[in-house]
Coordinates of C-alpha atoms in Angstrom, one line a residue:
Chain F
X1 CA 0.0 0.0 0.0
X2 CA 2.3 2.2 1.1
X3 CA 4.9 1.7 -1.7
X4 CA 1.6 2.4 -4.2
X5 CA 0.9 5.7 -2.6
X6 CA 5.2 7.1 -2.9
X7 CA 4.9 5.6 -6.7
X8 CA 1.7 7.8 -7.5
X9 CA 2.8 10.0 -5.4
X10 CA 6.6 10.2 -7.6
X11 CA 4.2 10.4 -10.7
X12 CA 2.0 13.5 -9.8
X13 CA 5.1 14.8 -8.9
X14 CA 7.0 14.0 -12.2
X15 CA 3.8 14.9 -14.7
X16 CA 4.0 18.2 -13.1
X17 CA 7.8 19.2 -13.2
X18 CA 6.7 17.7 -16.8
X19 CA 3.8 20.0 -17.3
X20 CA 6.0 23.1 -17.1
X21 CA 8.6 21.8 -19.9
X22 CA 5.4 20.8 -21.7
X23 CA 4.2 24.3 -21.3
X24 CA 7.2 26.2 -22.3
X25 CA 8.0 23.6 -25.2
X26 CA 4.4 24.9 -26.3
X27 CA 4.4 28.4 -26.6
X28 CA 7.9 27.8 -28.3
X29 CA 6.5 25.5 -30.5
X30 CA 3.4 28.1 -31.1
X31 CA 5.6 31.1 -31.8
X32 CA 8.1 29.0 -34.5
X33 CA 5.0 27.6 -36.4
X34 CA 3.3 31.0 -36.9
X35 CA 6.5 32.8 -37.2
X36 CA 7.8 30.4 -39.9
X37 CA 4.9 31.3 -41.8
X38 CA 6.3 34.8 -42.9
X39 CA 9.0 33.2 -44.8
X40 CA 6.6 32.0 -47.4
X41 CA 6.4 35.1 -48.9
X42 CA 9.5 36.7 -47.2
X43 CA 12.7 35.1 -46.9
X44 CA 14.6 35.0 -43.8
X45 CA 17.9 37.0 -44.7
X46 CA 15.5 39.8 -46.1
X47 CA 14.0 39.3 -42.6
X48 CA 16.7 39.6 -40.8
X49 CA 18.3 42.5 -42.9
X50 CA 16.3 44.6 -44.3
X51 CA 16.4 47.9 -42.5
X52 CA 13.0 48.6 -43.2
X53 CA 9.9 47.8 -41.2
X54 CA 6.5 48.8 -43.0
X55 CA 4.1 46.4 -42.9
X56 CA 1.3 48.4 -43.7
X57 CA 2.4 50.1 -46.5
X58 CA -0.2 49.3 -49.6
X59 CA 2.5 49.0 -52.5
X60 CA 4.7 46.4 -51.0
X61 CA 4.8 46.4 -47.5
X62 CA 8.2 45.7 -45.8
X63 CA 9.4 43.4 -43.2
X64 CA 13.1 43.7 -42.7
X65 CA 13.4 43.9 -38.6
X66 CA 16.9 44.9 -38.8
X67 CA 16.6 48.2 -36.9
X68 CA 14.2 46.6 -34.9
X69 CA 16.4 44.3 -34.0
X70 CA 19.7 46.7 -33.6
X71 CA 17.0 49.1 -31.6
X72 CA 16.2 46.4 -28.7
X73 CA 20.7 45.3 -29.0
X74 CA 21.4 49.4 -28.3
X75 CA 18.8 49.9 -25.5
X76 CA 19.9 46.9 -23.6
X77 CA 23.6 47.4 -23.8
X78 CA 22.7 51.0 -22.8
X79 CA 21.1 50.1 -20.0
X80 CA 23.6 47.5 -18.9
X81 CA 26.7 49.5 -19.4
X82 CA 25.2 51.5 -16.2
X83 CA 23.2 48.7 -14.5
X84 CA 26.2 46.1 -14.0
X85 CA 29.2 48.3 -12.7
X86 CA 26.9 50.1 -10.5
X87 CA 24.4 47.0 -9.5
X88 CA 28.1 45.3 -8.8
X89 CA 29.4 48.6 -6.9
X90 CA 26.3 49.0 -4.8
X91 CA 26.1 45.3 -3.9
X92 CA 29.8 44.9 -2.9
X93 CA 29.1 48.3 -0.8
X94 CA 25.9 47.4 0.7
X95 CA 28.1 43.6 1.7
X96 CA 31.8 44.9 2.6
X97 CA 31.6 48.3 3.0
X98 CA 28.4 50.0 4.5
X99 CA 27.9 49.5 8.1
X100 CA 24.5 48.0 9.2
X101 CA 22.7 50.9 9.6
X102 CA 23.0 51.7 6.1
X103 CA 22.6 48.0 4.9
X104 CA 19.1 47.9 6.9
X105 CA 18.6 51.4 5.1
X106 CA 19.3 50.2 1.5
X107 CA 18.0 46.7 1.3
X108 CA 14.3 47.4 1.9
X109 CA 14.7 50.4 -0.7
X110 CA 16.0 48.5 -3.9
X111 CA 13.4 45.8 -3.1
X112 CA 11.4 48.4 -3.2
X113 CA 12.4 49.5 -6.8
X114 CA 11.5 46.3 -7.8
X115 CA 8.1 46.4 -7.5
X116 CA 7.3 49.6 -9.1
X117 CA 5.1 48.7 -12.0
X118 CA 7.4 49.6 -15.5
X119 CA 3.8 52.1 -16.8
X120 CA 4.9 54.3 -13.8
X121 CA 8.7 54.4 -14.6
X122 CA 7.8 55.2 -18.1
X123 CA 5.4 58.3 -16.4
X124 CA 8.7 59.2 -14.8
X125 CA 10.5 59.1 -18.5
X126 CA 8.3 61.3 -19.8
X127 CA 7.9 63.7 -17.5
X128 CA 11.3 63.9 -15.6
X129 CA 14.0 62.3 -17.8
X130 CA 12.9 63.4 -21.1
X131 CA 12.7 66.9 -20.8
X132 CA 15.9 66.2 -18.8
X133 CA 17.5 64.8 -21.6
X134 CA 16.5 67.4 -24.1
X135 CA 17.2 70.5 -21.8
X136 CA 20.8 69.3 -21.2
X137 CA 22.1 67.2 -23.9
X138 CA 20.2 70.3 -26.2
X139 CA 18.4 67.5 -28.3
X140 CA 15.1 67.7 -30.5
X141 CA 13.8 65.3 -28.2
X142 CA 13.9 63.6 -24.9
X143 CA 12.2 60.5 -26.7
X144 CA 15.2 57.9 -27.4
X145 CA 17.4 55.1 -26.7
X146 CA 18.8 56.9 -24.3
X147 CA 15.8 57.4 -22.2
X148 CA 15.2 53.8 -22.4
X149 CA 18.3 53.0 -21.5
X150 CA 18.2 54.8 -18.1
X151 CA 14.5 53.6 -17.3
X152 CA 15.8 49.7 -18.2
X153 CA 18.9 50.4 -15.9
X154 CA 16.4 50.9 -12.8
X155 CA 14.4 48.3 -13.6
X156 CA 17.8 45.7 -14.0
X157 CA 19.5 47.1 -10.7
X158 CA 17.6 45.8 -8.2
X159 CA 17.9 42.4 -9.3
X160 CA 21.5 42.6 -10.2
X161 CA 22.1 44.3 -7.1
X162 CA 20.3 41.6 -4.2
X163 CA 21.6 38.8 -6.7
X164 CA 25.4 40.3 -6.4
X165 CA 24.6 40.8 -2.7
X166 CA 24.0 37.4 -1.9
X167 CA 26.9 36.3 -3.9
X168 CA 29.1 38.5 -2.6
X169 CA 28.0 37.4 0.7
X170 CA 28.4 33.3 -0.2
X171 CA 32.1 34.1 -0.3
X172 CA 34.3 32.3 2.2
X173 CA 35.2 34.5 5.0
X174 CA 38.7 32.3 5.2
X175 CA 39.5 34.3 1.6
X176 CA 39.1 37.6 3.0
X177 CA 40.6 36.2 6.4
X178 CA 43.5 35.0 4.1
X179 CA 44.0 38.0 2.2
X180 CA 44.0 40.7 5.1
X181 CA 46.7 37.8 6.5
X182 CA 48.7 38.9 3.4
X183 CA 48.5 42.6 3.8
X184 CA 46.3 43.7 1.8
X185 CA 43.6 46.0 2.6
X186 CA 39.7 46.4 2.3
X187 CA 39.5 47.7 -0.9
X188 CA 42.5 44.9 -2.6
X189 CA 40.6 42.2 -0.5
X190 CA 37.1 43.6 -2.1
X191 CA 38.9 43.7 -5.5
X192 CA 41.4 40.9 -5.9
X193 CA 39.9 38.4 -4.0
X194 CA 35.9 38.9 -3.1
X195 CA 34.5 39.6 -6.1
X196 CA 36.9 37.4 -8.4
X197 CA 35.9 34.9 -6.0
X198 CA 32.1 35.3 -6.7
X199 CA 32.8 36.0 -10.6
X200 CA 30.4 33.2 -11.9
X201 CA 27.5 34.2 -9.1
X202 CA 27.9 38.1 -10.7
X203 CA 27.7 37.4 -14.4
X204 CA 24.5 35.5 -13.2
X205 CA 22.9 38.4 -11.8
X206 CA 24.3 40.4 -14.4
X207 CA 22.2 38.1 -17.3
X208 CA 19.4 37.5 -15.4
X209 CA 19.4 41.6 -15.0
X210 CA 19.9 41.6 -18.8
X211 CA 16.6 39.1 -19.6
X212 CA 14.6 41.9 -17.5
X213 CA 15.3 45.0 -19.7
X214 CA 15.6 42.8 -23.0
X215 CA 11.6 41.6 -22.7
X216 CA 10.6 44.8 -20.4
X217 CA 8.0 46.2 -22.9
X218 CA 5.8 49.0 -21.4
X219 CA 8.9 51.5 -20.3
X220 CA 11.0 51.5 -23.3
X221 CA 7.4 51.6 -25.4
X222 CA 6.7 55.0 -23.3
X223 CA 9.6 56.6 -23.6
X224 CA 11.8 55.3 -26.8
X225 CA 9.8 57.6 -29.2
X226 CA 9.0 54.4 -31.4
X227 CA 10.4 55.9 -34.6
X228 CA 10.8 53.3 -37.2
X229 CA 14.6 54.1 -38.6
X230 CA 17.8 52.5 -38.3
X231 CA 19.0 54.3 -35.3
X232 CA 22.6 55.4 -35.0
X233 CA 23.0 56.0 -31.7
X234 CA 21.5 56.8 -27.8
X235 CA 20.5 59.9 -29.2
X236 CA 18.1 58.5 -32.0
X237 CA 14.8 57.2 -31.6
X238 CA 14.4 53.7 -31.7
X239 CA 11.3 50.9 -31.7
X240 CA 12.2 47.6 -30.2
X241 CA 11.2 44.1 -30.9
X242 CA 8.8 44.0 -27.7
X243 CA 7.2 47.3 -28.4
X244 CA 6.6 46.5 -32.3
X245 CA 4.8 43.5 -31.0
X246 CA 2.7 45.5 -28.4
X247 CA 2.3 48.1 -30.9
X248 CA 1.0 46.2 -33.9
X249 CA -0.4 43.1 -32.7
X250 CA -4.0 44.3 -31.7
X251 CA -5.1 45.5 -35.0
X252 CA -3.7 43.2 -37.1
X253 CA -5.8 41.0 -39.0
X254 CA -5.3 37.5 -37.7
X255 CA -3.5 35.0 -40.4
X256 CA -2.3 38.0 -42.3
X257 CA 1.4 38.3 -43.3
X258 CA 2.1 41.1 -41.3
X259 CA 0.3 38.5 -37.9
X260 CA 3.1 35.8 -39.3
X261 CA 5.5 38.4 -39.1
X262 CA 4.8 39.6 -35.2
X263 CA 5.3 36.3 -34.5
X264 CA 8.7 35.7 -36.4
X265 CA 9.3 39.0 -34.0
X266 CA 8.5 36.9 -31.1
X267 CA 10.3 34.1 -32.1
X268 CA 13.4 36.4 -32.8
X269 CA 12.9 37.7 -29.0
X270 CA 12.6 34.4 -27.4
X271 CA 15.7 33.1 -29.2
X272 CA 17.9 36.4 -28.3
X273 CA 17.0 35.5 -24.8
X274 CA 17.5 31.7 -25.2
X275 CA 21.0 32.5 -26.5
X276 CA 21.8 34.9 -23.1
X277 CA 21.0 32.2 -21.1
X278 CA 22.8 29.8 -22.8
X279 CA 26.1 32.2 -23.2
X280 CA 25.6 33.4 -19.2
X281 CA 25.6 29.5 -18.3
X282 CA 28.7 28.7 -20.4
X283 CA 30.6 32.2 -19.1
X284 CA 29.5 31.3 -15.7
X285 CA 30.9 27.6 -15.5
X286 CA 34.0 28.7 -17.0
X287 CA 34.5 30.6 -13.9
X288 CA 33.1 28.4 -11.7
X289 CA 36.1 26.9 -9.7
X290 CA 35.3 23.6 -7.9
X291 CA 34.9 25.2 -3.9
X292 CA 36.0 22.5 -1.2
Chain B
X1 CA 69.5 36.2 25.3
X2 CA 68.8 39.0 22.2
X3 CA 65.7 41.0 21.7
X4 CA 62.3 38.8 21.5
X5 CA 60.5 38.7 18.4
X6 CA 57.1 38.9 19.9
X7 CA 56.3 40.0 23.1
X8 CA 52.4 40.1 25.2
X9 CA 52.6 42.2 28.3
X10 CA 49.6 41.9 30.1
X11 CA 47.3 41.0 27.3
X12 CA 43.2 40.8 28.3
X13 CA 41.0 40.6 25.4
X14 CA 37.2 40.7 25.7
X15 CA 34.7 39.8 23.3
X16 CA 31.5 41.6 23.8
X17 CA 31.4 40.4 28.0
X18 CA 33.6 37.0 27.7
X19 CA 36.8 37.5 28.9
X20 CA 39.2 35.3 26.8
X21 CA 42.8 36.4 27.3
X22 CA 43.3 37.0 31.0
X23 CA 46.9 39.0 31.6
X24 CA 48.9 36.8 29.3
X25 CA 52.0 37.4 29.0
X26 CA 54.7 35.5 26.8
X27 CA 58.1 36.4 25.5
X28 CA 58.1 34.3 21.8
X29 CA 61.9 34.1 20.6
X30 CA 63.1 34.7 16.9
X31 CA 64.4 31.0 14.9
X32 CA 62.6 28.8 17.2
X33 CA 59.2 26.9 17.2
X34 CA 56.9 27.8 19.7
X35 CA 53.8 25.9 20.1
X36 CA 50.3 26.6 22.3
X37 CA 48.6 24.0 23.3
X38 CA 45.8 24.0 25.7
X39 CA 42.1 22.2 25.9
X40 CA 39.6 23.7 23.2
X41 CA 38.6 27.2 24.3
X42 CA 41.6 27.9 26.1
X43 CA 42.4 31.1 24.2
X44 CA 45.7 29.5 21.9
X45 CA 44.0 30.6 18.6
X46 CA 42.8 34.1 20.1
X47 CA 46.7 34.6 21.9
X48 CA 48.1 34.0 18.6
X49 CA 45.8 36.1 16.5
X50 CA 46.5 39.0 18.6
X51 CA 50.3 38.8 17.1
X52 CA 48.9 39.7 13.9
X53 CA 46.1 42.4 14.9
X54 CA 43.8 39.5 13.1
X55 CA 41.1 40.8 16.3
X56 CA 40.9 44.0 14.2
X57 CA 37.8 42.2 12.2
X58 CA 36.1 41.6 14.8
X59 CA 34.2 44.6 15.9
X60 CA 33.5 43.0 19.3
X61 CA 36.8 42.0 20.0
X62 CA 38.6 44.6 22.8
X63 CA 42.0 44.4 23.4
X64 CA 43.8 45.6 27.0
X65 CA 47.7 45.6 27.5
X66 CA 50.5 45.8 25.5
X67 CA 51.6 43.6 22.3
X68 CA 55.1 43.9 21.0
X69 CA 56.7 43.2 17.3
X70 CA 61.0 43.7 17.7
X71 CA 59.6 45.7 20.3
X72 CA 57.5 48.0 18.9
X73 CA 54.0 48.7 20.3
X74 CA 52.4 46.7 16.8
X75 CA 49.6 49.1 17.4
X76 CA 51.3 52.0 16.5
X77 CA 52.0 50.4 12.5
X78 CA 49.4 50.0 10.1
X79 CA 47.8 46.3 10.4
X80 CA 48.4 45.9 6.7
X81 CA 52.4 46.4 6.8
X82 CA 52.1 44.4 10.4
X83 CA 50.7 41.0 8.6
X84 CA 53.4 41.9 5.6
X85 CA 55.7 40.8 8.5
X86 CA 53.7 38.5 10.7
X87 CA 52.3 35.9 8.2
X88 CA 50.0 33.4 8.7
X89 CA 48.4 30.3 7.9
X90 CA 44.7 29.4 9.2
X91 CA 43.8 26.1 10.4
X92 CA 41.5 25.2 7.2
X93 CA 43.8 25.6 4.0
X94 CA 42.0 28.5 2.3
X95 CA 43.9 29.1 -1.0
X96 CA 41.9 31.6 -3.5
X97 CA 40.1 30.3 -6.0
X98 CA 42.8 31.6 -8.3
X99 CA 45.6 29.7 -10.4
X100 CA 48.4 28.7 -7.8
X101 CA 50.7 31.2 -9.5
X102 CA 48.5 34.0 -8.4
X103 CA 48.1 32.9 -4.9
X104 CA 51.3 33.3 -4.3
X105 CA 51.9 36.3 -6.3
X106 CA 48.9 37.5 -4.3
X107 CA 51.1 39.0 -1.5
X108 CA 54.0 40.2 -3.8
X109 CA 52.0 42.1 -5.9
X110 CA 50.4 44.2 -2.6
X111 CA 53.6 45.2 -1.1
X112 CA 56.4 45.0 -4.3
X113 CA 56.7 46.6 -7.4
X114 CA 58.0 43.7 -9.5
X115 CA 58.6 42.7 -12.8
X116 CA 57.4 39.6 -14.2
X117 CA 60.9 37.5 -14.1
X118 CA 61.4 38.4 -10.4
X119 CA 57.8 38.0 -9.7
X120 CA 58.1 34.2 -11.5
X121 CA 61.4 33.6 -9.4
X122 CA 60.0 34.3 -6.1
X123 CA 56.7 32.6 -6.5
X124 CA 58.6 29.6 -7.9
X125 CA 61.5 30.4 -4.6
X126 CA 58.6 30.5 -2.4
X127 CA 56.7 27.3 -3.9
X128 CA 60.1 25.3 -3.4
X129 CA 60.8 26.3 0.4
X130 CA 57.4 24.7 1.0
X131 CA 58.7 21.9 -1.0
X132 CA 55.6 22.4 -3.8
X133 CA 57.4 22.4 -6.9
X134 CA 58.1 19.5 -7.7
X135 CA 55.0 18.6 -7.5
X136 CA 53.0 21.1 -9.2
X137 CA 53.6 20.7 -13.0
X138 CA 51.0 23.8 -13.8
X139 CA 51.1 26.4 -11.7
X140 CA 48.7 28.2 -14.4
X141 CA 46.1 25.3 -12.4
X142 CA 43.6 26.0 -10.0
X143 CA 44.4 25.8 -6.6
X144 CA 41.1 24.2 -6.0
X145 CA 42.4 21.4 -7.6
X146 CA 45.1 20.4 -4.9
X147 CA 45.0 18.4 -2.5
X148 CA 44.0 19.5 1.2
X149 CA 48.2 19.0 2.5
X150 CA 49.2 20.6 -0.9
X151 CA 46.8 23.5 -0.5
X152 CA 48.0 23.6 3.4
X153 CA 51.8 23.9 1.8
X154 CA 50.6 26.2 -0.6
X155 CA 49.3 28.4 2.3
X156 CA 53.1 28.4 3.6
X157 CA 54.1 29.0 0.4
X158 CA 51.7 32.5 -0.3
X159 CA 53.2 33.0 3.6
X160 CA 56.3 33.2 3.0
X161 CA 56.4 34.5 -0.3
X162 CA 56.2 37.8 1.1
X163 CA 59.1 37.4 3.5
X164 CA 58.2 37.8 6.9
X165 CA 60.1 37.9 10.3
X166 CA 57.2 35.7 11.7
X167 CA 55.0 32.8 10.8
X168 CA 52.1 32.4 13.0
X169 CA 49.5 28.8 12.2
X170 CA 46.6 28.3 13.9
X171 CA 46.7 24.3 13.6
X172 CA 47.5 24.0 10.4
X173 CA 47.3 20.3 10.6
X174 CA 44.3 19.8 12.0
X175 CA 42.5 19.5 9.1
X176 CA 45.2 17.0 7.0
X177 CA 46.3 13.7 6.9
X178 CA 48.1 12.3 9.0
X179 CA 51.0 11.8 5.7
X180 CA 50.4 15.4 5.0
X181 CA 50.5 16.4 8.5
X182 CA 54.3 15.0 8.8
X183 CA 55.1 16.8 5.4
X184 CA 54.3 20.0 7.4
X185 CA 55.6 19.7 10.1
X186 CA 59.3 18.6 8.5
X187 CA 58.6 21.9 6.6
X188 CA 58.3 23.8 10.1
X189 CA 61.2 22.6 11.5
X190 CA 63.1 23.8 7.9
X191 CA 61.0 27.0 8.4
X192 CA 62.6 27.6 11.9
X193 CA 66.2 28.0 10.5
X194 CA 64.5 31.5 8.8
X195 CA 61.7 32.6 11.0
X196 CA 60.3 33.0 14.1
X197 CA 57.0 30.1 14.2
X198 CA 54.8 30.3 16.8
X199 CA 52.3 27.0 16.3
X200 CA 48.7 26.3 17.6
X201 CA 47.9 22.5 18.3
X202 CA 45.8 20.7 20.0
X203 CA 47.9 17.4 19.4
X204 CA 50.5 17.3 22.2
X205 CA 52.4 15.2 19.8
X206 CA 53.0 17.4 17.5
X207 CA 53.8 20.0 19.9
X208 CA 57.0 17.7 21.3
X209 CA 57.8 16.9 17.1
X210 CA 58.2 20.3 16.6
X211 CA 58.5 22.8 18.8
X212 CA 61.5 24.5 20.8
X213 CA 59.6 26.3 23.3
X214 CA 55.4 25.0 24.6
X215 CA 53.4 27.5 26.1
X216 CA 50.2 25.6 28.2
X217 CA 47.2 27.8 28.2
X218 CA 44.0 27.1 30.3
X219 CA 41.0 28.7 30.6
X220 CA 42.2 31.8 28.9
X221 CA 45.5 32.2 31.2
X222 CA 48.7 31.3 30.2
X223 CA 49.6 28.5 33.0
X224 CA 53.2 27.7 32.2
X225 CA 55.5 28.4 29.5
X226 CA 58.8 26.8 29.1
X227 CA 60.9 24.5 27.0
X228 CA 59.5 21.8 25.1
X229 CA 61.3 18.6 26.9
X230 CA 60.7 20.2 30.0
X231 CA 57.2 21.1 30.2
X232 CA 56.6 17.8 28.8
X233 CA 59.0 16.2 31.4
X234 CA 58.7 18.0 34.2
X235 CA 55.9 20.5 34.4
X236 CA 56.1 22.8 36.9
X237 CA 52.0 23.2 37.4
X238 CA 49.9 20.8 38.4
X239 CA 47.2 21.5 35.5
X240 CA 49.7 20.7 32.9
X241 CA 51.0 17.7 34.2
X242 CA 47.3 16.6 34.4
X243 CA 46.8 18.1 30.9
X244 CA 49.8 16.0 29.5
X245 CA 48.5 12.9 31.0
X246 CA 45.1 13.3 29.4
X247 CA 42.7 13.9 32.4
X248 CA 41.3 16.1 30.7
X249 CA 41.4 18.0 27.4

């Protein structure tokens, strides 16, 4: 009896740790099928290259997501060329540096960051950063990569920042205990031994970060200006792959080219992010030294 | 006799209320091996991390009295140029997670400006006084790979790479073999010839293998300090003798 009730028990358990792969393989699946539609009637390099993304133009409509593409790749590295160094810098400060007081300050804070809802930092990058922007930088408008960029960077930090944190943290006192043995001081313990120690937990953070601002939708739709153009820099005006989506996809006729073509968009996304994860698993192992 | 290498003058140290160290106070000689030994919780590891203002990252920890390096007051130098010159290795071997090159560099490259071919020689000067060498093919490897008495050596190794007057270890065999334990403690005895060693053990055997000079500690106060063959012969104190007999420990 007993051994009848673990075996059902160790099938419930296994056809629901199944269900979620089942799931996920799904929507995969889903996206792919419609996605691979497009290329009926466009082909994937003109896909994939053509800087041009009209597809409601009546004499031949267009669906190169190049820019598209390049808009979501200079928005993200944007954003994480501020989020990582100073996620990593506030984490190592909030662990080695601060003194409680200001730990107990901080922590409850960036959490709280977390859970503002992205429509109400995108009210912020309208009203605050973009005029900022244009005021300062003396630009046509506040509207572009840039302000993105920033708006992603606060949504990344707080989970690059608790996710550094708790690495830093997992380190082996004995290292730092080793390396103030040596001589060395806060700072070259910090730098030469803590975080090199914790390398593989920080690149973690720092991809898991970077999945958060590559699908984040609603901000960088807000605030980005949604131009379609190739952009050449922070300064232009860009549309990204999730805001095309969010954009176009409710009043497009279902089964349509352009409906194939959102979902070749999607597809795109998912597989951008598939490849991050894959890359931060591979970067992180290589660091990963076996701990005793 | 010449001027002592380290000297405790009426050390107490508190953490938060315990009292730990009552009034020690030891006069530790330079080219000899001495070793504390005590039950566990008799204040060796604390005495000994004193020498090397290791207490400093402790906020709790307080210190009272006076602890000497060559005679200077060590809490009038900067703790960093202090543990250039007192060196230690911890009871667990706790290389970095780095290639074995750069754990030994690790030290060399805080205090010295060097360039790379006096950097190599005296890593690869260092690795050979601990007797590594020859056994590490790679030193581009990690040091995670070693084993736990070649990552022990390799922690005398990053020691003395730097060159210090003084090498304290807080049992550094407690955690090794007992094949690896007599490879370290041949290497202490070499070790002796060039520096001061001042040993925590909690094996009285090791104590008599190696040491010159045995302090007995107890309870937080040092009970009887002396030379090896004689504490072990002829203790002067009643709790040692009983100590050495294993009534208790």
């Amino acid at each position: 009896m007993r051994d009848r009730v673990n075996r059902l028990m160790a099938l419930i358990i296994q056809a629901c740790a199944l269900s979620s792969v089942l799931v996920l393989m799904g929507i995969f699946l889903m996206l792919l099928i419609n996605g691979a539609m497009l290329f009926k009637e466009v082909s994937v390099f003109d896909f994939l290259t053509g800087m041009t993304w009209n597809p409601g133009a009546f004499d031949g409509p267009a669906y190169g997501a190049l820019s598209l593409i390049w808009s979501t790749i200079l928005v993200t590295i944007g954003a994480m060329l501020m989020a990582i160094p100073l996620g990593i810098a506030m984490a190592a400060f909030m662990s080695e540096v601060a003194p409680r007081f200001w730990r107990n300050l901080l922590k409850p804070l960036i959490e709280l960051l977390a859970g503002i809802p992205s429509v109400v930092l995108g009210f912020i990058g309208i009203e605050l950063i973009g005029p900022l922007l244009q005021k300062y930088l003396g630009l046509s408008t506040g509207f572009n990569a840039l302000n993105g960029s920033i708006l992603l960077c606060l949504m990344a930090l707080p989970t690059i920042i608790s996710l550094s944190e708790e690495a830093i943290r997992a380190v082996p006192f004995s290292f730092k205990e080793a390396s103030y043995g040596l001589g060395a001081g806060k700072w070259e313990t910090l730098i030469k031994v803590t975080l090199p120690a914790c390398t593989s937990g920080l690149i973690a953070s720092s991809m898991l970060g970077l999945g958060r601002a590559l699908g984040e939708t609603m901000t960088v739709l807000m605030v980005t200006g949604n131009a379609l153009q190739f952009p050449h820099g922070f300064y232009d005006s860009v549309r990204t792959l999730t805001s095309t989506i969010a954009i176009e996809l409710g009043e497009v006729a279902s089964g349509t080219t352009h409906y194939f073509a959102l979902f070749a968009v999607a597809s795109l996304l998912f597989c951008l992010c598939l490849i991050i994860n894959i890359a931060a698993e591979a970067i992180a192992a290589k660091f990963r030294y076996r701990q005793t | 006799m010449s001027q002592m290498k380290l000297e405790a003058k009426g050390l107490d140290l508190f953490f938060g209320a315990k009292h730990v160290l009552k009034k020690v106070s030891i006069r530790i000689p330079d080219k000899q091996v001495t070793a504390l030994i005590g039950p566990s919780g008799c204040g060796k590891s604390t005495l000994l991390r004193c020498f090397n203002r290791m207490h400093d990252l402790n906020p709790m920890a307080k210190l009272k009295g006076d602890v000497l390096f060559e005679g200077q007051d060590i809490h009038l130098s900067k703790a960093a140029e202090l543990r250039q010159k007192v060196g230690m290795v911890f009871q667990k071997p706790n290389p970095f997670p780095q290639s074995i090159f750069d754990n030994v560099a690790y030290g060399l490259r805080l205090s010295q400006k060097l360039t790379k071919s006096e950097l190599e020689y005296k890593v690869k000067a260092a690795l050979s006084q601990a007797h590594l060498i020859d056994e590490l093919p790679d030193l581009k490897a990690s040091a995670m790979e070693l084993s736990g008495g070649q990552q022990q050596r390799l922690c005398i190794a990053r020691a003395v790479a730097v060159s210090p007057s003084v090498l304290l270890m807080d049992e550094p065999c407690s955690a090794l073999d007992p094949i690896s334990t007599r490879k370290v403690e041949e290497l202490v005895l070499q070790l002796k010839s060039d520096y001061c060693v001042v040993i925590v053990t909690h094996n009285m055997q090791q104590a008599k293998r190696v040491s010159d000079l045995t302090a007995f500690m107890y309870m937080g106060e040092l009970i009887e300090f002396s030379e090896t063959r004689q504490l072990f012969d002829k203790a002067s104190h009643e709790l040692t003798r009983n100590y050495l007999e294993g009534s208790f420990g």
